[in-house]
């Protein structure tokens, strides 16, 4: 049973089909801008009250200017400082895509020319794509800091998506469709174990313990059965020889 458990965990760790992830430690809390600078970026927010979201990212074939494809951004906020987190991107196998994920602090994102240009370009595109109702819903999904505090642990998430397929369909080669994805923010328990895997770990422990107790009972029943059905011819032969 222990061997099967080890094999299961081994293959569970190797399972990475259609999933890309990054592991990071949340930075210290910083003072957020008093104006609507972050709201106006229209980034998809992820936080402890919104650990997953279904959205889409634009993708393109790699070029010299974009070696990793199109860039999209999201906002990770309300994080627990110095706590380990995992961010996963899950997507359909019918949309082969190579993702590259990076996280940046607020200072890095706002003070690095390359990053602020990419962030601004993405923000302008979002303003053109989203309706007024969608923009209001997006702003309503922002994290509400306890007590109205203006400090929070924040990271900017950059996702680069490169189309990873070849097709005889000329339209697909010239116009890469958006990739529908699930973004999942997964805090770690004691910086060791992803919280989302706790039910799986509990299930494995229950099965392992139950199997151990069941094996003891089965062994005892089999031993009792063998004792009851043990042949009784040997003692009779010895008695005849003594006579």
mmCIF file of C-alpha atoms in Angstrom:
data_model
loop_
_atom_site.group_PDB
_atom_site.id
_atom_site.type_symbol
_atom_site.label_atom_id
_atom_site.label_comp_id
_atom_site.label_asym_id
_atom_site.label_seq_id
_atom_site.Cartn_x
_atom_site.Cartn_y
_atom_site.Cartn_z
ATOM 1 C CA UNK A 1 0.000 0.000 0.000
ATOM 2 C CA UNK A 2 2.827 2.384 0.857
ATOM 3 C CA UNK A 3 4.451 1.683 -2.507
ATOM 4 C CA UNK A 4 1.231 2.531 -4.357
ATOM 5 C CA UNK A 5 0.932 5.746 -2.344
ATOM 6 C CA UNK A 6 4.477 6.798 -3.275
ATOM 7 C CA UNK A 7 3.836 6.050 -6.969
ATOM 8 C CA UNK A 8 0.591 8.052 -6.895
ATOM 9 C CA UNK A 9 2.270 11.098 -5.357
ATOM 10 C CA UNK A 10 5.135 10.813 -7.859
ATOM 11 C CA UNK A 11 2.819 10.926 -10.863
ATOM 12 C CA UNK A 12 0.708 13.629 -9.225
ATOM 13 C CA UNK A 13 3.771 15.873 -9.065
ATOM 14 C CA UNK A 14 4.648 15.095 -12.677
ATOM 15 C CA UNK A 15 1.177 15.904 -13.988
ATOM 16 C CA UNK A 16 1.558 19.197 -15.822
ATOM 17 C CA UNK A 17 -0.575 18.839 -18.936
ATOM 18 C CA UNK A 18 -2.214 22.180 -19.843
ATOM 19 C CA UNK A 19 -1.055 23.760 -16.609
ATOM 20 C CA UNK A 20 1.649 26.380 -16.136
ATOM 21 C CA UNK A 21 2.488 27.797 -12.734
ATOM 22 C CA UNK A 22 4.772 30.056 -10.791
ATOM 23 C CA UNK A 23 5.574 29.957 -7.069
ATOM 24 C CA UNK A 24 6.372 33.166 -5.227
ATOM 25 C CA UNK A 25 6.585 34.679 -1.761
ATOM 26 C CA UNK A 26 4.300 37.658 -1.194
ATOM 27 C CA UNK A 27 6.173 40.937 -0.640
ATOM 28 C CA UNK A 28 5.657 43.276 2.338
ATOM 29 C CA UNK A 29 2.565 45.468 2.284
ATOM 30 C CA UNK A 30 2.922 48.817 0.529
ATOM 31 C CA UNK A 31 0.853 51.980 0.478
ATOM 32 C CA UNK A 32 -1.532 51.925 -2.470
ATOM 33 C CA UNK A 33 -1.991 55.000 -4.692
ATOM 34 C CA UNK A 34 -4.744 57.287 -3.406
ATOM 35 C CA UNK A 35 -6.057 57.979 -6.890
ATOM 36 C CA UNK A 36 -7.686 55.472 -9.239
ATOM 37 C CA UNK A 37 -4.415 54.606 -10.985
ATOM 38 C CA UNK A 38 -4.662 50.867 -10.337
ATOM 39 C CA UNK A 39 -8.426 50.743 -10.972
ATOM 40 C CA UNK A 40 -7.975 52.416 -14.345
ATOM 41 C CA UNK A 41 -5.546 49.715 -15.476
ATOM 42 C CA UNK A 42 -8.543 47.337 -15.650
ATOM 43 C CA UNK A 43 -6.499 44.326 -14.583
ATOM 44 C CA UNK A 44 -8.242 41.096 -13.618
ATOM 45 C CA UNK A 45 -7.876 40.913 -9.804
ATOM 46 C CA UNK A 46 -7.080 37.818 -7.753
ATOM 47 C CA UNK A 47 -7.084 37.872 -3.959
ATOM 48 C CA UNK A 48 -8.069 35.740 -0.910
ATOM 49 C CA UNK A 49 -11.764 36.400 -1.579
ATOM 50 C CA UNK A 50 -11.415 35.661 -5.300
ATOM 51 C CA UNK A 51 -8.932 32.827 -5.673
ATOM 52 C CA UNK A 52 -9.903 31.850 -9.217
ATOM 53 C CA UNK A 53 -11.219 33.544 -12.309
ATOM 54 C CA UNK A 54 -12.031 32.458 -15.848
ATOM 55 C CA UNK A 55 -10.843 34.859 -18.509
ATOM 56 C CA UNK A 56 -8.928 34.931 -21.796
ATOM 57 C CA UNK A 57 -5.500 36.045 -22.960
ATOM 58 C CA UNK A 58 -4.464 37.110 -26.426
ATOM 59 C CA UNK A 59 -1.746 34.976 -28.014
ATOM 60 C CA UNK A 60 0.467 35.263 -31.077
ATOM 61 C CA UNK A 61 3.237 33.388 -32.792
ATOM 62 C CA UNK A 62 6.725 34.313 -31.535
ATOM 63 C CA UNK A 63 8.513 37.103 -33.417
ATOM 64 C CA UNK A 64 11.742 39.017 -32.935
ATOM 65 C CA UNK A 65 9.809 41.790 -31.176
ATOM 66 C CA UNK A 66 7.699 39.362 -29.138
ATOM 67 C CA UNK A 67 9.759 36.204 -28.574
ATOM 68 C CA UNK A 68 7.228 34.927 -26.005
ATOM 69 C CA UNK A 69 4.041 36.087 -27.715
ATOM 70 C CA UNK A 70 1.470 38.632 -26.559
ATOM 71 C CA UNK A 71 1.621 40.093 -23.069
ATOM 72 C CA UNK A 72 -1.327 40.270 -20.675
ATOM 73 C CA UNK A 73 -1.506 41.444 -17.080
ATOM 74 C CA UNK A 74 -3.412 40.640 -13.902
ATOM 75 C CA UNK A 75 -3.329 41.946 -10.332
ATOM 76 C CA UNK A 76 -2.568 39.851 -7.241
ATOM 77 C CA UNK A 77 -3.628 41.764 -4.136
ATOM 78 C CA UNK A 78 -4.507 41.232 -0.503
ATOM 79 C CA UNK A 79 -1.694 38.695 -0.189
ATOM 80 C CA UNK A 80 -0.263 37.603 3.149
ATOM 81 C CA UNK A 81 3.261 39.071 3.353
ATOM 82 C CA UNK A 82 6.072 36.496 3.393
ATOM 83 C CA UNK A 83 3.606 33.694 2.660
ATOM 84 C CA UNK A 84 4.330 31.350 -0.228
ATOM 85 C CA UNK A 85 1.726 31.306 -2.999
ATOM 86 C CA UNK A 86 1.240 29.438 -6.239
ATOM 87 C CA UNK A 87 -0.368 30.899 -9.353
ATOM 88 C CA UNK A 88 -1.616 28.412 -11.934
ATOM 89 C CA UNK A 89 -2.880 28.905 -15.464
ATOM 90 C CA UNK A 90 -5.070 26.125 -16.864
ATOM 91 C CA UNK A 91 -6.221 26.003 -20.465
ATOM 92 C CA UNK A 92 -7.837 23.667 -22.987
ATOM 93 C CA UNK A 93 -5.781 21.110 -24.872
ATOM 94 C CA UNK A 94 -7.519 22.301 -28.039
ATOM 95 C CA UNK A 95 -5.621 25.602 -27.760
ATOM 96 C CA UNK A 96 -1.901 24.689 -27.702
ATOM 97 C CA UNK A 97 -0.102 27.616 -26.090
ATOM 98 C CA UNK A 98 3.259 28.220 -24.433
ATOM 99 C CA UNK A 99 2.881 30.475 -21.388
ATOM 100 C CA UNK A 100 5.550 32.372 -19.515
ATOM 101 C CA UNK A 101 4.584 33.826 -16.133
ATOM 102 C CA UNK A 102 6.371 36.566 -14.180
ATOM 103 C CA UNK A 103 5.479 38.571 -11.082
ATOM 104 C CA UNK A 104 6.625 42.101 -10.254
ATOM 105 C CA UNK A 105 6.267 44.336 -7.235
ATOM 106 C CA UNK A 106 4.538 47.674 -7.620
ATOM 107 C CA UNK A 107 7.873 49.486 -7.595
ATOM 108 C CA UNK A 108 9.302 47.223 -10.301
ATOM 109 C CA UNK A 109 6.234 47.577 -12.515
ATOM 110 C CA UNK A 110 5.992 51.370 -12.221
ATOM 111 C CA UNK A 111 9.699 52.175 -12.321
ATOM 112 C CA UNK A 112 10.840 49.910 -15.182
ATOM 113 C CA UNK A 113 10.266 51.513 -18.580
ATOM 114 C CA UNK A 114 9.723 48.234 -20.431
ATOM 115 C CA UNK A 115 7.146 47.039 -17.898
ATOM 116 C CA UNK A 116 5.206 50.287 -17.618
ATOM 117 C CA UNK A 117 4.968 50.511 -21.425
ATOM 118 C CA UNK A 118 3.651 46.943 -21.629
ATOM 119 C CA UNK A 119 1.230 47.570 -18.759
ATOM 120 C CA UNK A 120 -0.066 50.788 -20.311
ATOM 121 C CA UNK A 121 -0.488 49.194 -23.736
ATOM 122 C CA UNK A 122 -2.485 46.350 -22.226
ATOM 123 C CA UNK A 123 -4.606 48.796 -20.236
ATOM 124 C CA UNK A 124 -5.503 50.798 -23.349
ATOM 125 C CA UNK A 125 -6.511 47.581 -25.108
ATOM 126 C CA UNK A 126 -8.723 46.620 -22.159
ATOM 127 C CA UNK A 127 -10.489 49.993 -22.242
ATOM 128 C CA UNK A 128 -11.263 49.414 -25.921
ATOM 129 C CA UNK A 129 -12.468 45.826 -25.395
ATOM 130 C CA UNK A 130 -14.638 46.063 -22.282
ATOM 131 C CA UNK A 131 -18.078 47.587 -21.996
ATOM 132 C CA UNK A 132 -19.013 50.044 -19.257
ATOM 133 C CA UNK A 133 -20.847 47.295 -17.343
ATOM 134 C CA UNK A 134 -17.829 44.984 -17.562
ATOM 135 C CA UNK A 135 -15.540 47.754 -16.318
ATOM 136 C CA UNK A 136 -17.821 48.425 -13.338
ATOM 137 C CA UNK A 137 -17.941 44.695 -12.526
ATOM 138 C CA UNK A 138 -14.164 44.482 -12.746
ATOM 139 C CA UNK A 139 -13.685 47.383 -10.339
ATOM 140 C CA UNK A 140 -16.249 45.870 -7.960
ATOM 141 C CA UNK A 141 -14.146 42.695 -7.790
ATOM 142 C CA UNK A 142 -11.159 44.561 -6.341
ATOM 143 C CA UNK A 143 -9.974 43.498 -2.892
ATOM 144 C CA UNK A 144 -11.409 45.479 0.022
ATOM 145 C CA UNK A 145 -8.665 45.983 2.608
ATOM 146 C CA UNK A 146 -9.782 45.407 6.228
ATOM 147 C CA UNK A 147 -10.768 48.625 7.961
ATOM 148 C CA UNK A 148 -10.317 50.598 4.752
ATOM 149 C CA UNK A 149 -6.535 50.498 5.088
ATOM 150 C CA UNK A 150 -4.516 51.872 2.185
ATOM 151 C CA UNK A 151 -1.775 49.232 2.611
ATOM 152 C CA UNK A 152 -1.732 45.834 0.938
ATOM 153 C CA UNK A 153 0.679 43.207 -0.360
ATOM 154 C CA UNK A 154 0.421 43.508 -4.129
ATOM 155 C CA UNK A 155 2.072 41.901 -7.145
ATOM 156 C CA UNK A 156 1.576 42.504 -10.841
ATOM 157 C CA UNK A 157 1.289 39.320 -12.880
ATOM 158 C CA UNK A 158 2.581 39.342 -16.452
ATOM 159 C CA UNK A 159 1.516 36.475 -18.713
ATOM 160 C CA UNK A 160 3.146 36.004 -22.109
ATOM 161 C CA UNK A 161 1.239 33.677 -24.435
ATOM 162 C CA UNK A 162 2.777 32.234 -27.611
ATOM 163 C CA UNK A 163 0.781 30.063 -30.009
ATOM 164 C CA UNK A 164 2.285 26.583 -30.028
ATOM 165 C CA UNK A 165 0.698 24.851 -33.005
ATOM 166 C CA UNK A 166 0.830 24.455 -36.780
ATOM 167 C CA UNK A 167 -2.248 24.245 -38.960
ATOM 168 C CA UNK A 168 -3.032 23.993 -42.651
ATOM 169 C CA UNK A 169 -5.848 26.415 -41.925
ATOM 170 C CA UNK A 170 -4.503 29.736 -43.160
ATOM 171 C CA UNK A 171 -6.910 31.720 -40.988
ATOM 172 C CA UNK A 172 -5.650 30.055 -37.801
ATOM 173 C CA UNK A 173 -2.063 30.738 -38.783
ATOM 174 C CA UNK A 174 -2.714 34.406 -39.522
ATOM 175 C CA UNK A 175 -5.138 35.148 -36.674
ATOM 176 C CA UNK A 176 -4.446 33.348 -33.415
ATOM 177 C CA UNK A 177 -7.677 33.142 -31.377
ATOM 178 C CA UNK A 178 -7.711 34.259 -27.721
ATOM 179 C CA UNK A 179 -6.855 31.512 -25.243
ATOM 180 C CA UNK A 180 -9.494 30.833 -22.610
ATOM 181 C CA UNK A 181 -7.847 30.186 -19.258
ATOM 182 C CA UNK A 182 -8.528 29.658 -15.580
ATOM 183 C CA UNK A 183 -6.323 31.676 -13.239
ATOM 184 C CA UNK A 184 -5.960 30.073 -9.799
ATOM 185 C CA UNK A 185 -4.260 31.686 -6.805
ATOM 186 C CA UNK A 186 -3.292 29.035 -4.252
ATOM 187 C CA UNK A 187 -1.793 30.073 -0.866
ATOM 188 C CA UNK A 188 0.495 27.599 0.903
ATOM 189 C CA UNK A 189 -0.199 26.225 4.365
ATOM 190 C CA UNK A 190 2.823 26.979 6.583
ATOM 191 C CA UNK A 191 4.696 27.786 3.327
ATOM 192 C CA UNK A 192 4.918 24.045 2.646
ATOM 193 C CA UNK A 193 1.697 22.673 1.170
ATOM 194 C CA UNK A 194 -0.837 24.234 -1.263
ATOM 195 C CA UNK A 195 -4.155 24.681 0.509
ATOM 196 C CA UNK A 196 -6.064 23.383 -2.524
ATOM 197 C CA UNK A 197 -4.407 19.973 -2.098
ATOM 198 C CA UNK A 198 -5.566 19.542 1.505
ATOM 199 C CA UNK A 199 -8.717 17.571 0.520
ATOM 200 C CA UNK A 200 -6.600 15.281 -1.677
ATOM 201 C CA UNK A 201 -4.049 14.779 1.089
ATOM 202 C CA UNK A 202 -6.832 14.072 3.578
ATOM 203 C CA UNK A 203 -8.375 11.531 1.213
ATOM 204 C CA UNK A 204 -5.032 9.757 0.741
ATOM 205 C CA UNK A 205 -4.439 9.625 4.502
ATOM 206 C CA UNK A 206 -7.938 8.256 5.171
ATOM 207 C CA UNK A 207 -7.528 5.592 2.476
ATOM 208 C CA UNK A 208 -4.063 4.598 3.739
ATOM 209 C CA UNK A 209 -5.174 4.342 7.393
ATOM 210 C CA UNK A 210 -8.353 2.474 6.457
ATOM 211 C CA UNK A 211 -6.373 0.055 4.297
ATOM 212 C CA UNK A 212 -3.986 -0.642 7.184
ATOM 213 C CA UNK A 213 -6.803 -1.466 9.618
ATOM 214 C CA UNK A 214 -8.639 -3.537 7.018
ATOM 215 C CA UNK A 215 -5.465 -5.501 6.254
ATOM 216 C CA UNK A 216 -5.084 -6.322 9.981
ATOM 217 C CA UNK A 217 -8.680 -7.568 10.188
ATOM 218 C CA UNK A 218 -8.330 -9.613 6.994
ATOM 219 C CA UNK A 219 -5.101 -11.162 8.291
ATOM 220 C CA UNK A 220 -6.742 -12.132 11.575
ATOM 221 C CA UNK A 221 -9.747 -13.671 9.796
ATOM 222 C CA UNK A 222 -7.505 -15.653 7.444
ATOM 223 C CA UNK A 223 -5.362 -16.892 10.351
ATOM 224 C CA UNK A 224 -8.465 -18.015 12.253
ATOM 225 C CA UNK A 225 -9.824 -19.781 9.167
ATOM 226 C CA UNK A 226 -6.549 -21.641 8.609
ATOM 227 C CA UNK A 227 -6.431 -22.765 12.239
ATOM 228 C CA UNK A 228 -9.997 -24.095 12.100
ATOM 229 C CA UNK A 229 -9.318 -26.051 8.932
ATOM 230 C CA UNK A 230 -5.872 -27.389 9.854
ATOM 231 C CA UNK A 231 -5.582 -31.184 9.081
ATOM 232 C CA UNK A 232 -5.790 -33.469 12.150
ATOM 233 C CA UNK A 233 -4.237 -36.628 10.641
ATOM 234 C CA UNK A 234 -0.711 -36.170 12.008
ATOM 235 C CA UNK A 235 -1.497 -36.801 15.697
ATOM 236 C CA UNK A 236 -3.411 -40.034 14.875
ATOM 237 C CA UNK A 237 -0.394 -41.477 13.015
ATOM 238 C CA UNK A 238 1.852 -40.780 15.976
ATOM 239 C CA UNK A 239 -0.607 -42.550 18.320
ATOM 240 C CA UNK A 240 -0.630 -45.691 16.131
ATOM 241 C CA UNK A 241 3.166 -45.834 16.091
ATOM 242 C CA UNK A 242 3.337 -45.667 19.868
ATOM 243 C CA UNK A 243 0.935 -48.586 20.151
#
